């Protein structure tokens, strides 16, 4: 019976073709040619003695038998993927801790401090998965994650890290070149940068909100530059092309080391339900590596809170 079942590679090809209902898009996803996908599907059909797709000159559709195999292939590939992930974690030993996090948190906060963890915990090796895409602890070879969100993650422990406070920052060069920044209305003479982000009816603080908090009610936001990521906003400030609204925690080092200046003390807090969280599966919360990293991370966060 085992010889009647398609192999894993063939099953992945079938699943992609069935999901897209298009051999060309399946081929693009798998790094194959459409002809190779078509050939593998034909081999599976011949092997199983089943017709899995009905074909016309322009479209393909799953047959009833194809639908049955498609649903089973999704479950089988998912189960196998989770098993491989568990096996990898079991065989790589207890000294390695893999952390997934976004690029901004990595470059602006964690990497500047990670040598301290390594000095304190020389027996734990840290490796990083830098990605904006959320990882699945059951399917991806990672142990803990640092993510921005609402902190509601079923099956996961979530430790809140920062109270996000958004502040204006600029480069010393911009301040020297002028015009001067002595009161909020002076910002009208500069290019202003912020990100545009909203979720669940909550908007990330922007310049209009900051100006309102500063008592400026006639602000014209036509001179603002809107970015998709906080990294780009901070870079605009570092390059001296704009005064930016940035998360204090992400620019604390730039401020302390003089690369950025905080021209006004006024900051706006992000809605409390959104923050950076350290997340990890409940089933491994007592893992010594995770406990050590969690304790160190929360201690570093507390130091920043004291500095703010």
PDB file of C-alpha atoms in Angstrom:
ATOM      1  CA  UNK A   1       0.000   0.000   0.000  1.00  0.00           C
ATOM      2  CA  UNK A   2       2.883   2.362   0.798  1.00  0.00           C
ATOM      3  CA  UNK A   3       3.977   2.173  -2.849  1.00  0.00           C
ATOM      4  CA  UNK A   4       0.582   3.508  -3.896  1.00  0.00           C
ATOM      5  CA  UNK A   5       1.051   6.725  -1.907  1.00  0.00           C
ATOM      6  CA  UNK A   6       2.735   9.763  -3.461  1.00  0.00           C
ATOM      7  CA  UNK A   7       5.967  10.965  -1.895  1.00  0.00           C
ATOM      8  CA  UNK A   8       6.247  14.168   0.109  1.00  0.00           C
ATOM      9  CA  UNK A   9       7.589  16.208  -2.820  1.00  0.00           C
ATOM     10  CA  UNK A  10       4.776  15.066  -5.090  1.00  0.00           C
ATOM     11  CA  UNK A  11       2.232  15.732  -2.367  1.00  0.00           C
ATOM     12  CA  UNK A  12       3.523  19.300  -1.924  1.00  0.00           C
ATOM     13  CA  UNK A  13       3.210  19.834  -5.671  1.00  0.00           C
ATOM     14  CA  UNK A  14      -0.347  18.525  -5.691  1.00  0.00           C
ATOM     15  CA  UNK A  15      -1.318  20.647  -2.654  1.00  0.00           C
ATOM     16  CA  UNK A  16       0.030  23.822  -4.255  1.00  0.00           C
ATOM     17  CA  UNK A  17      -1.680  23.098  -7.568  1.00  0.00           C
ATOM     18  CA  UNK A  18      -4.976  22.330  -5.814  1.00  0.00           C
ATOM     19  CA  UNK A  19      -4.763  25.455  -3.658  1.00  0.00           C
ATOM     20  CA  UNK A  20      -4.022  27.776  -6.575  1.00  0.00           C
ATOM     21  CA  UNK A  21      -6.031  25.850  -9.186  1.00  0.00           C
ATOM     22  CA  UNK A  22      -3.302  27.045 -11.496  1.00  0.00           C
ATOM     23  CA  UNK A  23      -0.175  25.124 -12.455  1.00  0.00           C
ATOM     24  CA  UNK A  24       1.797  28.276 -13.273  1.00  0.00           C
ATOM     25  CA  UNK A  25       1.229  29.880  -9.867  1.00  0.00           C
ATOM     26  CA  UNK A  26       1.992  26.558  -8.161  1.00  0.00           C
ATOM     27  CA  UNK A  27       5.212  26.320 -10.175  1.00  0.00           C
ATOM     28  CA  UNK A  28       6.239  29.855  -9.130  1.00  0.00           C
ATOM     29  CA  UNK A  29       5.681  28.984  -5.473  1.00  0.00           C
ATOM     30  CA  UNK A  30       7.653  25.740  -5.682  1.00  0.00           C
ATOM     31  CA  UNK A  31      10.458  26.942  -7.943  1.00  0.00           C
ATOM     32  CA  UNK A  32       9.448  24.567 -10.753  1.00  0.00           C
ATOM     33  CA  UNK A  33       8.234  24.973 -14.312  1.00  0.00           C
ATOM     34  CA  UNK A  34       4.540  24.617 -15.131  1.00  0.00           C
ATOM     35  CA  UNK A  35       5.440  21.612 -17.268  1.00  0.00           C
ATOM     36  CA  UNK A  36       7.141  19.944 -14.272  1.00  0.00           C
ATOM     37  CA  UNK A  37       4.070  20.540 -12.110  1.00  0.00           C
ATOM     38  CA  UNK A  38       1.795  19.109 -14.800  1.00  0.00           C
ATOM     39  CA  UNK A  39       4.064  16.090 -15.170  1.00  0.00           C
ATOM     40  CA  UNK A  40       4.094  15.396 -11.412  1.00  0.00           C
ATOM     41  CA  UNK A  41       0.308  15.686 -11.198  1.00  0.00           C
ATOM     42  CA  UNK A  42      -0.034  13.221 -14.079  1.00  0.00           C
ATOM     43  CA  UNK A  43       2.337  10.812 -12.308  1.00  0.00           C
ATOM     44  CA  UNK A  44       0.236  10.994  -9.110  1.00  0.00           C
ATOM     45  CA  UNK A  45      -2.962  10.379 -11.058  1.00  0.00           C
ATOM     46  CA  UNK A  46      -1.380   7.386 -12.818  1.00  0.00           C
ATOM     47  CA  UNK A  47       0.047   6.062  -9.546  1.00  0.00           C
ATOM     48  CA  UNK A  48      -3.300   6.299  -7.731  1.00  0.00           C
ATOM     49  CA  UNK A  49      -5.401   5.478 -10.787  1.00  0.00           C
ATOM     50  CA  UNK A  50      -7.504   8.556 -10.027  1.00  0.00           C
ATOM     51  CA  UNK A  51      -8.437  11.703 -11.924  1.00  0.00           C
ATOM     52  CA  UNK A  52      -7.665  14.582  -9.575  1.00  0.00           C
ATOM     53  CA  UNK A  53      -8.261  17.551 -11.875  1.00  0.00           C
ATOM     54  CA  UNK A  54     -10.592  18.270 -14.744  1.00  0.00           C
ATOM     55  CA  UNK A  55      -8.821  20.394 -17.329  1.00  0.00           C
ATOM     56  CA  UNK A  56     -10.062  22.797 -19.977  1.00  0.00           C
ATOM     57  CA  UNK A  57      -8.026  24.978 -22.279  1.00  0.00           C
ATOM     58  CA  UNK A  58      -8.003  27.791 -19.687  1.00  0.00           C
ATOM     59  CA  UNK A  59      -8.877  26.400 -16.263  1.00  0.00           C
ATOM     60  CA  UNK A  60      -8.440  23.415 -13.983  1.00  0.00           C
ATOM     61  CA  UNK A  61     -10.841  22.210 -11.303  1.00  0.00           C
ATOM     62  CA  UNK A  62     -10.571  19.565  -8.605  1.00  0.00           C
ATOM     63  CA  UNK A  63     -12.628  16.452  -9.030  1.00  0.00           C
ATOM     64  CA  UNK A  64     -14.458  14.942  -6.070  1.00  0.00           C
ATOM     65  CA  UNK A  65     -11.523  12.581  -5.552  1.00  0.00           C
ATOM     66  CA  UNK A  66      -9.139  15.511  -5.887  1.00  0.00           C
ATOM     67  CA  UNK A  67     -10.956  17.399  -3.143  1.00  0.00           C
ATOM     68  CA  UNK A  68     -10.634  14.414  -0.790  1.00  0.00           C
ATOM     69  CA  UNK A  69      -6.899  14.125  -1.440  1.00  0.00           C
ATOM     70  CA  UNK A  70      -6.425  17.908  -1.186  1.00  0.00           C
ATOM     71  CA  UNK A  71      -7.927  18.066   2.316  1.00  0.00           C
ATOM     72  CA  UNK A  72      -5.881  15.056   3.401  1.00  0.00           C
ATOM     73  CA  UNK A  73      -2.672  16.472   1.935  1.00  0.00           C
ATOM     74  CA  UNK A  74      -3.087  19.704   3.924  1.00  0.00           C
ATOM     75  CA  UNK A  75      -3.405  17.725   7.162  1.00  0.00           C
ATOM     76  CA  UNK A  76      -0.573  15.352   6.290  1.00  0.00           C
ATOM     77  CA  UNK A  77       1.911  18.070   5.338  1.00  0.00           C
ATOM     78  CA  UNK A  78       1.012  20.109   8.415  1.00  0.00           C
ATOM     79  CA  UNK A  79       1.428  17.092  10.717  1.00  0.00           C
ATOM     80  CA  UNK A  80       4.748  16.186   9.135  1.00  0.00           C
ATOM     81  CA  UNK A  81       5.986  19.777   9.350  1.00  0.00           C
ATOM     82  CA  UNK A  82       5.173  19.984  13.046  1.00  0.00           C
ATOM     83  CA  UNK A  83       6.868  16.643  13.697  1.00  0.00           C
ATOM     84  CA  UNK A  84      10.036  17.761  11.878  1.00  0.00           C
ATOM     85  CA  UNK A  85      10.118  20.969  13.940  1.00  0.00           C
ATOM     86  CA  UNK A  86       9.821  19.022  17.199  1.00  0.00           C
ATOM     87  CA  UNK A  87      12.512  16.604  16.087  1.00  0.00           C
ATOM     88  CA  UNK A  88      14.908  19.439  15.214  1.00  0.00           C
ATOM     89  CA  UNK A  89      14.376  21.095  18.584  1.00  0.00           C
ATOM     90  CA  UNK A  90      15.021  17.769  20.336  1.00  0.00           C
ATOM     91  CA  UNK A  91      18.260  17.085  18.490  1.00  0.00           C
ATOM     92  CA  UNK A  92      19.889  20.526  18.671  1.00  0.00           C
ATOM     93  CA  UNK A  93      20.469  20.228  22.402  1.00  0.00           C
ATOM     94  CA  UNK A  94      19.756  22.481  25.356  1.00  0.00           C
ATOM     95  CA  UNK A  95      22.411  25.161  24.816  1.00  0.00           C
ATOM     96  CA  UNK A  96      20.790  26.877  21.810  1.00  0.00           C
ATOM     97  CA  UNK A  97      17.923  29.378  22.047  1.00  0.00           C
ATOM     98  CA  UNK A  98      16.333  30.629  18.826  1.00  0.00           C
ATOM     99  CA  UNK A  99      14.561  33.995  18.952  1.00  0.00           C
ATOM    100  CA  UNK A 100      12.289  35.441  16.276  1.00  0.00           C
ATOM    101  CA  UNK A 101      11.822  39.217  16.166  1.00  0.00           C
ATOM    102  CA  UNK A 102      11.372  42.107  13.753  1.00  0.00           C
ATOM    103  CA  UNK A 103      14.250  44.100  12.285  1.00  0.00           C
ATOM    104  CA  UNK A 104      13.539  47.291  14.213  1.00  0.00           C
ATOM    105  CA  UNK A 105      13.577  45.667  17.636  1.00  0.00           C
ATOM    106  CA  UNK A 106      16.672  43.700  16.679  1.00  0.00           C
ATOM    107  CA  UNK A 107      18.771  46.607  15.389  1.00  0.00           C
ATOM    108  CA  UNK A 108      17.525  49.400  17.630  1.00  0.00           C
ATOM    109  CA  UNK A 109      17.285  47.561  20.923  1.00  0.00           C
ATOM    110  CA  UNK A 110      18.269  43.935  21.362  1.00  0.00           C
ATOM    111  CA  UNK A 111      21.538  43.701  19.418  1.00  0.00           C
ATOM    112  CA  UNK A 112      22.972  46.614  21.388  1.00  0.00           C
ATOM    113  CA  UNK A 113      22.513  44.653  24.613  1.00  0.00           C
ATOM    114  CA  UNK A 114      22.938  41.026  23.667  1.00  0.00           C
ATOM    115  CA  UNK A 115      26.650  40.873  24.557  1.00  0.00           C
ATOM    116  CA  UNK A 116      25.642  41.473  28.172  1.00  0.00           C
ATOM    117  CA  UNK A 117      23.415  38.386  28.097  1.00  0.00           C
ATOM    118  CA  UNK A 118      26.230  36.337  26.616  1.00  0.00           C
ATOM    119  CA  UNK A 119      28.584  37.451  29.402  1.00  0.00           C
ATOM    120  CA  UNK A 120      26.013  36.543  32.042  1.00  0.00           C
ATOM    121  CA  UNK A 121      24.943  33.266  30.418  1.00  0.00           C
ATOM    122  CA  UNK A 122      27.938  31.872  28.496  1.00  0.00           C
ATOM    123  CA  UNK A 123      26.339  28.427  28.376  1.00  0.00           C
ATOM    124  CA  UNK A 124      23.399  29.616  26.228  1.00  0.00           C
ATOM    125  CA  UNK A 125      23.901  30.351  22.550  1.00  0.00           C
ATOM    126  CA  UNK A 126      21.456  32.817  20.996  1.00  0.00           C
ATOM    127  CA  UNK A 127      20.426  32.705  17.356  1.00  0.00           C
ATOM    128  CA  UNK A 128      18.059  35.147  15.699  1.00  0.00           C
ATOM    129  CA  UNK A 129      15.331  34.849  13.118  1.00  0.00           C
ATOM    130  CA  UNK A 130      14.837  38.416  11.827  1.00  0.00           C
ATOM    131  CA  UNK A 131      11.443  38.513  10.150  1.00  0.00           C
ATOM    132  CA  UNK A 132       8.323  40.640   9.951  1.00  0.00           C
ATOM    133  CA  UNK A 133       6.209  37.532   9.397  1.00  0.00           C
ATOM    134  CA  UNK A 134       4.821  35.897  12.527  1.00  0.00           C
ATOM    135  CA  UNK A 135       6.231  32.454  13.213  1.00  0.00           C
ATOM    136  CA  UNK A 136       4.375  29.341  14.343  1.00  0.00           C
ATOM    137  CA  UNK A 137       6.129  27.712  17.303  1.00  0.00           C
ATOM    138  CA  UNK A 138       4.768  24.317  16.228  1.00  0.00           C
ATOM    139  CA  UNK A 139       5.976  24.610  12.637  1.00  0.00           C
ATOM    140  CA  UNK A 140       8.991  26.930  12.734  1.00  0.00           C
ATOM    141  CA  UNK A 141      12.290  26.151  14.421  1.00  0.00           C
ATOM    142  CA  UNK A 142      12.133  28.984  16.984  1.00  0.00           C
ATOM    143  CA  UNK A 143      11.810  28.950  20.773  1.00  0.00           C
ATOM    144  CA  UNK A 144      10.685  32.456  21.737  1.00  0.00           C
ATOM    145  CA  UNK A 145       9.484  35.543  19.920  1.00  0.00           C
ATOM    146  CA  UNK A 146       9.401  39.305  20.465  1.00  0.00           C
ATOM    147  CA  UNK A 147       6.427  40.844  18.702  1.00  0.00           C
ATOM    148  CA  UNK A 148       4.334  43.993  18.726  1.00  0.00           C
ATOM    149  CA  UNK A 149       0.646  43.331  19.266  1.00  0.00           C
ATOM    150  CA  UNK A 150      -2.231  43.111  21.707  1.00  0.00           C
ATOM    151  CA  UNK A 151      -0.724  40.299  23.788  1.00  0.00           C
ATOM    152  CA  UNK A 152      -3.610  37.885  23.278  1.00  0.00           C
ATOM    153  CA  UNK A 153      -1.993  34.703  22.007  1.00  0.00           C
ATOM    154  CA  UNK A 154      -3.860  31.451  22.823  1.00  0.00           C
ATOM    155  CA  UNK A 155      -1.537  28.766  24.127  1.00  0.00           C
ATOM    156  CA  UNK A 156       1.335  31.218  24.577  1.00  0.00           C
ATOM    157  CA  UNK A 157       2.757  33.096  27.543  1.00  0.00           C
ATOM    158  CA  UNK A 158       3.126  36.816  26.826  1.00  0.00           C
ATOM    159  CA  UNK A 159       5.281  39.150  28.939  1.00  0.00           C
ATOM    160  CA  UNK A 160       4.686  42.845  28.240  1.00  0.00           C
ATOM    161  CA  UNK A 161       7.936  44.701  27.650  1.00  0.00           C
ATOM    162  CA  UNK A 162       7.483  48.412  27.017  1.00  0.00           C
ATOM    163  CA  UNK A 163       4.992  51.144  27.593  1.00  0.00           C
ATOM    164  CA  UNK A 164       5.400  52.706  24.157  1.00  0.00           C
ATOM    165  CA  UNK A 165       5.843  56.483  24.333  1.00  0.00           C
ATOM    166  CA  UNK A 166       6.105  58.368  21.037  1.00  0.00           C
ATOM    167  CA  UNK A 167       8.381  61.422  21.127  1.00  0.00           C
ATOM    168  CA  UNK A 168       9.784  63.934  18.607  1.00  0.00           C
ATOM    169  CA  UNK A 169      13.444  63.440  17.672  1.00  0.00           C
ATOM    170  CA  UNK A 170      15.856  65.039  15.215  1.00  0.00           C
ATOM    171  CA  UNK A 171      19.542  65.045  14.419  1.00  0.00           C
ATOM    172  CA  UNK A 172      21.898  67.592  16.036  1.00  0.00           C
ATOM    173  CA  UNK A 173      22.833  68.749  12.524  1.00  0.00           C
ATOM    174  CA  UNK A 174      19.242  69.666  11.727  1.00  0.00           C
ATOM    175  CA  UNK A 175      18.960  71.603  14.970  1.00  0.00           C
ATOM    176  CA  UNK A 176      22.209  73.491  14.268  1.00  0.00           C
ATOM    177  CA  UNK A 177      21.141  74.350  10.725  1.00  0.00           C
ATOM    178  CA  UNK A 178      17.831  75.771  11.974  1.00  0.00           C
ATOM    179  CA  UNK A 179      15.272  77.149  12.038  1.00  0.00           C
ATOM    180  CA  UNK A 180      15.407  76.819  15.844  1.00  0.00           C
ATOM    181  CA  UNK A 181      13.000  74.668  17.807  1.00  0.00           C
ATOM    182  CA  UNK A 182      11.999  76.532  20.942  1.00  0.00           C
ATOM    183  CA  UNK A 183       8.221  75.957  20.890  1.00  0.00           C
ATOM    184  CA  UNK A 184       5.963  73.434  19.109  1.00  0.00           C
ATOM    185  CA  UNK A 185       4.868  75.903  16.423  1.00  0.00           C
ATOM    186  CA  UNK A 186       8.500  76.156  15.274  1.00  0.00           C
ATOM    187  CA  UNK A 187       8.033  72.656  13.856  1.00  0.00           C
ATOM    188  CA  UNK A 188       5.930  74.245  11.086  1.00  0.00           C
ATOM    189  CA  UNK A 189       9.244  75.285   9.483  1.00  0.00           C
ATOM    190  CA  UNK A 190      10.567  71.719   9.283  1.00  0.00           C
ATOM    191  CA  UNK A 191       9.676  68.549   7.428  1.00  0.00           C
ATOM    192  CA  UNK A 192       7.942  66.162   9.829  1.00  0.00           C
ATOM    193  CA  UNK A 193       7.888  62.365   9.592  1.00  0.00           C
ATOM    194  CA  UNK A 194       5.734  59.690  11.215  1.00  0.00           C
ATOM    195  CA  UNK A 195       4.336  56.240  10.481  1.00  0.00           C
ATOM    196  CA  UNK A 196       0.775  55.477   9.525  1.00  0.00           C
ATOM    197  CA  UNK A 197      -0.580  52.524  11.495  1.00  0.00           C
ATOM    198  CA  UNK A 198      -3.966  51.570  12.842  1.00  0.00           C
ATOM    199  CA  UNK A 199      -5.474  48.383  14.174  1.00  0.00           C
ATOM    200  CA  UNK A 200      -8.715  47.540  15.956  1.00  0.00           C
ATOM    201  CA  UNK A 201      -9.774  51.176  15.820  1.00  0.00           C
ATOM    202  CA  UNK A 202      -6.539  52.406  17.431  1.00  0.00           C
ATOM    203  CA  UNK A 203      -4.210  54.787  15.567  1.00  0.00           C
ATOM    204  CA  UNK A 204      -0.479  55.083  16.181  1.00  0.00           C
ATOM    205  CA  UNK A 205       0.324  58.651  17.324  1.00  0.00           C
ATOM    206  CA  UNK A 206       0.960  60.998  14.402  1.00  0.00           C
ATOM    207  CA  UNK A 207       1.941  64.658  14.143  1.00  0.00           C
ATOM    208  CA  UNK A 208      -1.636  65.906  14.159  1.00  0.00           C
ATOM    209  CA  UNK A 209      -2.204  64.081  17.452  1.00  0.00           C
ATOM    210  CA  UNK A 210       1.073  65.355  18.912  1.00  0.00           C
ATOM    211  CA  UNK A 211       0.290  68.946  17.921  1.00  0.00           C
ATOM    212  CA  UNK A 212      -3.151  68.688  19.490  1.00  0.00           C
ATOM    213  CA  UNK A 213      -1.571  67.444  22.716  1.00  0.00           C
ATOM    214  CA  UNK A 214       0.844  70.407  22.552  1.00  0.00           C
ATOM    215  CA  UNK A 215      -2.059  72.827  22.256  1.00  0.00           C
ATOM    216  CA  UNK A 216      -1.564  73.608  18.573  1.00  0.00           C
ATOM    217  CA  UNK A 217      -4.970  73.527  16.879  1.00  0.00           C
ATOM    218  CA  UNK A 218      -4.135  74.943  13.424  1.00  0.00           C
ATOM    219  CA  UNK A 219      -1.575  72.353  12.320  1.00  0.00           C
ATOM    220  CA  UNK A 220      -1.352  71.723   8.562  1.00  0.00           C
ATOM    221  CA  UNK A 221      -0.033  68.217   7.930  1.00  0.00           C
ATOM    222  CA  UNK A 222       0.764  68.874   4.255  1.00  0.00           C
ATOM    223  CA  UNK A 223       4.495  69.032   5.118  1.00  0.00           C
ATOM    224  CA  UNK A 224       4.553  65.627   6.789  1.00  0.00           C
ATOM    225  CA  UNK A 225       6.147  62.535   5.317  1.00  0.00           C
ATOM    226  CA  UNK A 226       4.369  59.270   6.059  1.00  0.00           C
ATOM    227  CA  UNK A 227       6.348  56.006   6.213  1.00  0.00           C
ATOM    228  CA  UNK A 228       5.218  52.407   6.497  1.00  0.00           C
ATOM    229  CA  UNK A 229       7.838  51.384   9.047  1.00  0.00           C
ATOM    230  CA  UNK A 230       9.318  52.940  12.169  1.00  0.00           C
ATOM    231  CA  UNK A 231      12.791  52.062  10.914  1.00  0.00           C
ATOM    232  CA  UNK A 232      12.371  54.426   7.945  1.00  0.00           C
ATOM    233  CA  UNK A 233      11.038  57.192  10.202  1.00  0.00           C
ATOM    234  CA  UNK A 234      14.023  56.977  12.542  1.00  0.00           C
ATOM    235  CA  UNK A 235      16.426  56.876   9.603  1.00  0.00           C
ATOM    236  CA  UNK A 236      14.897  60.096   8.241  1.00  0.00           C
ATOM    237  CA  UNK A 237      15.686  61.748  11.567  1.00  0.00           C
ATOM    238  CA  UNK A 238      19.226  60.324  11.666  1.00  0.00           C
ATOM    239  CA  UNK A 239      19.827  61.576   8.115  1.00  0.00           C
ATOM    240  CA  UNK A 240      18.806  65.081   9.171  1.00  0.00           C
ATOM    241  CA  UNK A 241      15.975  65.388   6.659  1.00  0.00           C
ATOM    242  CA  UNK A 242      13.071  65.468   9.118  1.00  0.00           C
ATOM    243  CA  UNK A 243      11.912  65.754  12.688  1.00  0.00           C
ATOM    244  CA  UNK A 244      10.405  62.362  13.410  1.00  0.00           C
ATOM    245  CA  UNK A 245       7.938  60.878  15.834  1.00  0.00           C
ATOM    246  CA  UNK A 246       9.602  57.759  17.217  1.00  0.00           C
ATOM    247  CA  UNK A 247       9.127  55.189  19.947  1.00  0.00           C
ATOM    248  CA  UNK A 248      11.338  56.238  22.861  1.00  0.00           C
ATOM    249  CA  UNK A 249      12.472  52.671  23.551  1.00  0.00           C
ATOM    250  CA  UNK A 250      13.670  52.270  19.961  1.00  0.00           C
ATOM    251  CA  UNK A 251      15.727  55.499  19.951  1.00  0.00           C
ATOM    252  CA  UNK A 252      16.961  55.530  23.561  1.00  0.00           C
ATOM    253  CA  UNK A 253      20.496  54.567  22.516  1.00  0.00           C
ATOM    254  CA  UNK A 254      20.566  57.111  19.694  1.00  0.00           C
ATOM    255  CA  UNK A 255      19.547  59.777  22.213  1.00  0.00           C
ATOM    256  CA  UNK A 256      22.054  58.743  24.894  1.00  0.00           C
ATOM    257  CA  UNK A 257      24.882  58.551  22.350  1.00  0.00           C
ATOM    258  CA  UNK A 258      24.045  61.910  20.755  1.00  0.00           C
ATOM    259  CA  UNK A 259      22.955  60.770  17.311  1.00  0.00           C
ATOM    260  CA  UNK A 260      19.482  62.129  17.988  1.00  0.00           C
ATOM    261  CA  UNK A 261      18.096  64.958  20.112  1.00  0.00           C
ATOM    262  CA  UNK A 262      14.712  65.244  21.769  1.00  0.00           C
ATOM    263  CA  UNK A 263      13.671  68.864  21.069  1.00  0.00           C
ATOM    264  CA  UNK A 264      10.501  68.692  23.186  1.00  0.00           C
ATOM    265  CA  UNK A 265       9.710  66.551  26.214  1.00  0.00           C
ATOM    266  CA  UNK A 266       6.081  65.953  25.298  1.00  0.00           C
ATOM    267  CA  UNK A 267       5.374  62.328  24.456  1.00  0.00           C
ATOM    268  CA  UNK A 268       2.182  60.469  23.577  1.00  0.00           C
ATOM    269  CA  UNK A 269       1.513  57.006  24.920  1.00  0.00           C
ATOM    270  CA  UNK A 270       0.317  54.294  22.574  1.00  0.00           C
ATOM    271  CA  UNK A 271      -2.977  52.652  23.581  1.00  0.00           C
ATOM    272  CA  UNK A 272      -2.057  50.367  26.519  1.00  0.00           C
ATOM    273  CA  UNK A 273      -3.380  47.185  24.892  1.00  0.00           C
ATOM    274  CA  UNK A 274      -0.633  47.370  22.241  1.00  0.00           C
ATOM    275  CA  UNK A 275       3.004  46.832  23.125  1.00  0.00           C
ATOM    276  CA  UNK A 276       6.041  44.657  22.482  1.00  0.00           C
ATOM    277  CA  UNK A 277       5.661  41.236  24.101  1.00  0.00           C
ATOM    278  CA  UNK A 278       8.014  38.348  24.755  1.00  0.00           C
ATOM    279  CA  UNK A 279       6.035  35.264  23.716  1.00  0.00           C
ATOM    280  CA  UNK A 280       6.687  31.531  24.070  1.00  0.00           C
ATOM    281  CA  UNK A 281       4.576  28.354  24.364  1.00  0.00           C
ATOM    282  CA  UNK A 282       3.093  27.648  27.794  1.00  0.00           C
ATOM    283  CA  UNK A 283       4.372  24.072  27.540  1.00  0.00           C
ATOM    284  CA  UNK A 284       8.006  25.245  27.696  1.00  0.00           C
ATOM    285  CA  UNK A 285       7.710  28.157  30.122  1.00  0.00           C
ATOM    286  CA  UNK A 286       9.956  26.362  32.630  1.00  0.00           C
ATOM    287  CA  UNK A 287      12.718  25.666  30.096  1.00  0.00           C
ATOM    288  CA  UNK A 288      15.911  26.934  31.730  1.00  0.00           C
ATOM    289  CA  UNK A 289      17.027  28.772  28.579  1.00  0.00           C
ATOM    290  CA  UNK A 290      13.719  30.618  28.277  1.00  0.00           C
ATOM    291  CA  UNK A 291      13.645  31.429  31.991  1.00  0.00           C
ATOM    292  CA  UNK A 292      17.169  32.878  31.792  1.00  0.00           C
ATOM    293  CA  UNK A 293      16.437  34.951  28.692  1.00  0.00           C
ATOM    294  CA  UNK A 294      13.117  36.192  30.090  1.00  0.00           C
ATOM    295  CA  UNK A 295      14.680  37.317  33.385  1.00  0.00           C
ATOM    296  CA  UNK A 296      17.517  39.107  31.616  1.00  0.00           C
ATOM    297  CA  UNK A 297      15.197  40.779  29.081  1.00  0.00           C
ATOM    298  CA  UNK A 298      12.751  42.066  31.693  1.00  0.00           C
ATOM    299  CA  UNK A 299      15.661  43.411  33.740  1.00  0.00           C
ATOM    300  CA  UNK A 300      16.941  45.319  30.693  1.00  0.00           C
ATOM    301  CA  UNK A 301      13.461  46.693  30.033  1.00  0.00           C
ATOM    302  CA  UNK A 302      13.240  47.887  33.649  1.00  0.00           C
ATOM    303  CA  UNK A 303      16.543  49.756  33.241  1.00  0.00           C
ATOM    304  CA  UNK A 304      15.107  51.591  30.228  1.00  0.00           C
ATOM    305  CA  UNK A 305      11.958  52.447  32.134  1.00  0.00           C
ATOM    306  CA  UNK A 306      14.068  53.996  34.902  1.00  0.00           C
ATOM    307  CA  UNK A 307      16.042  55.981  32.318  1.00  0.00           C
ATOM    308  CA  UNK A 308      12.873  57.323  30.674  1.00  0.00           C
TER     309      UNK A 308
END
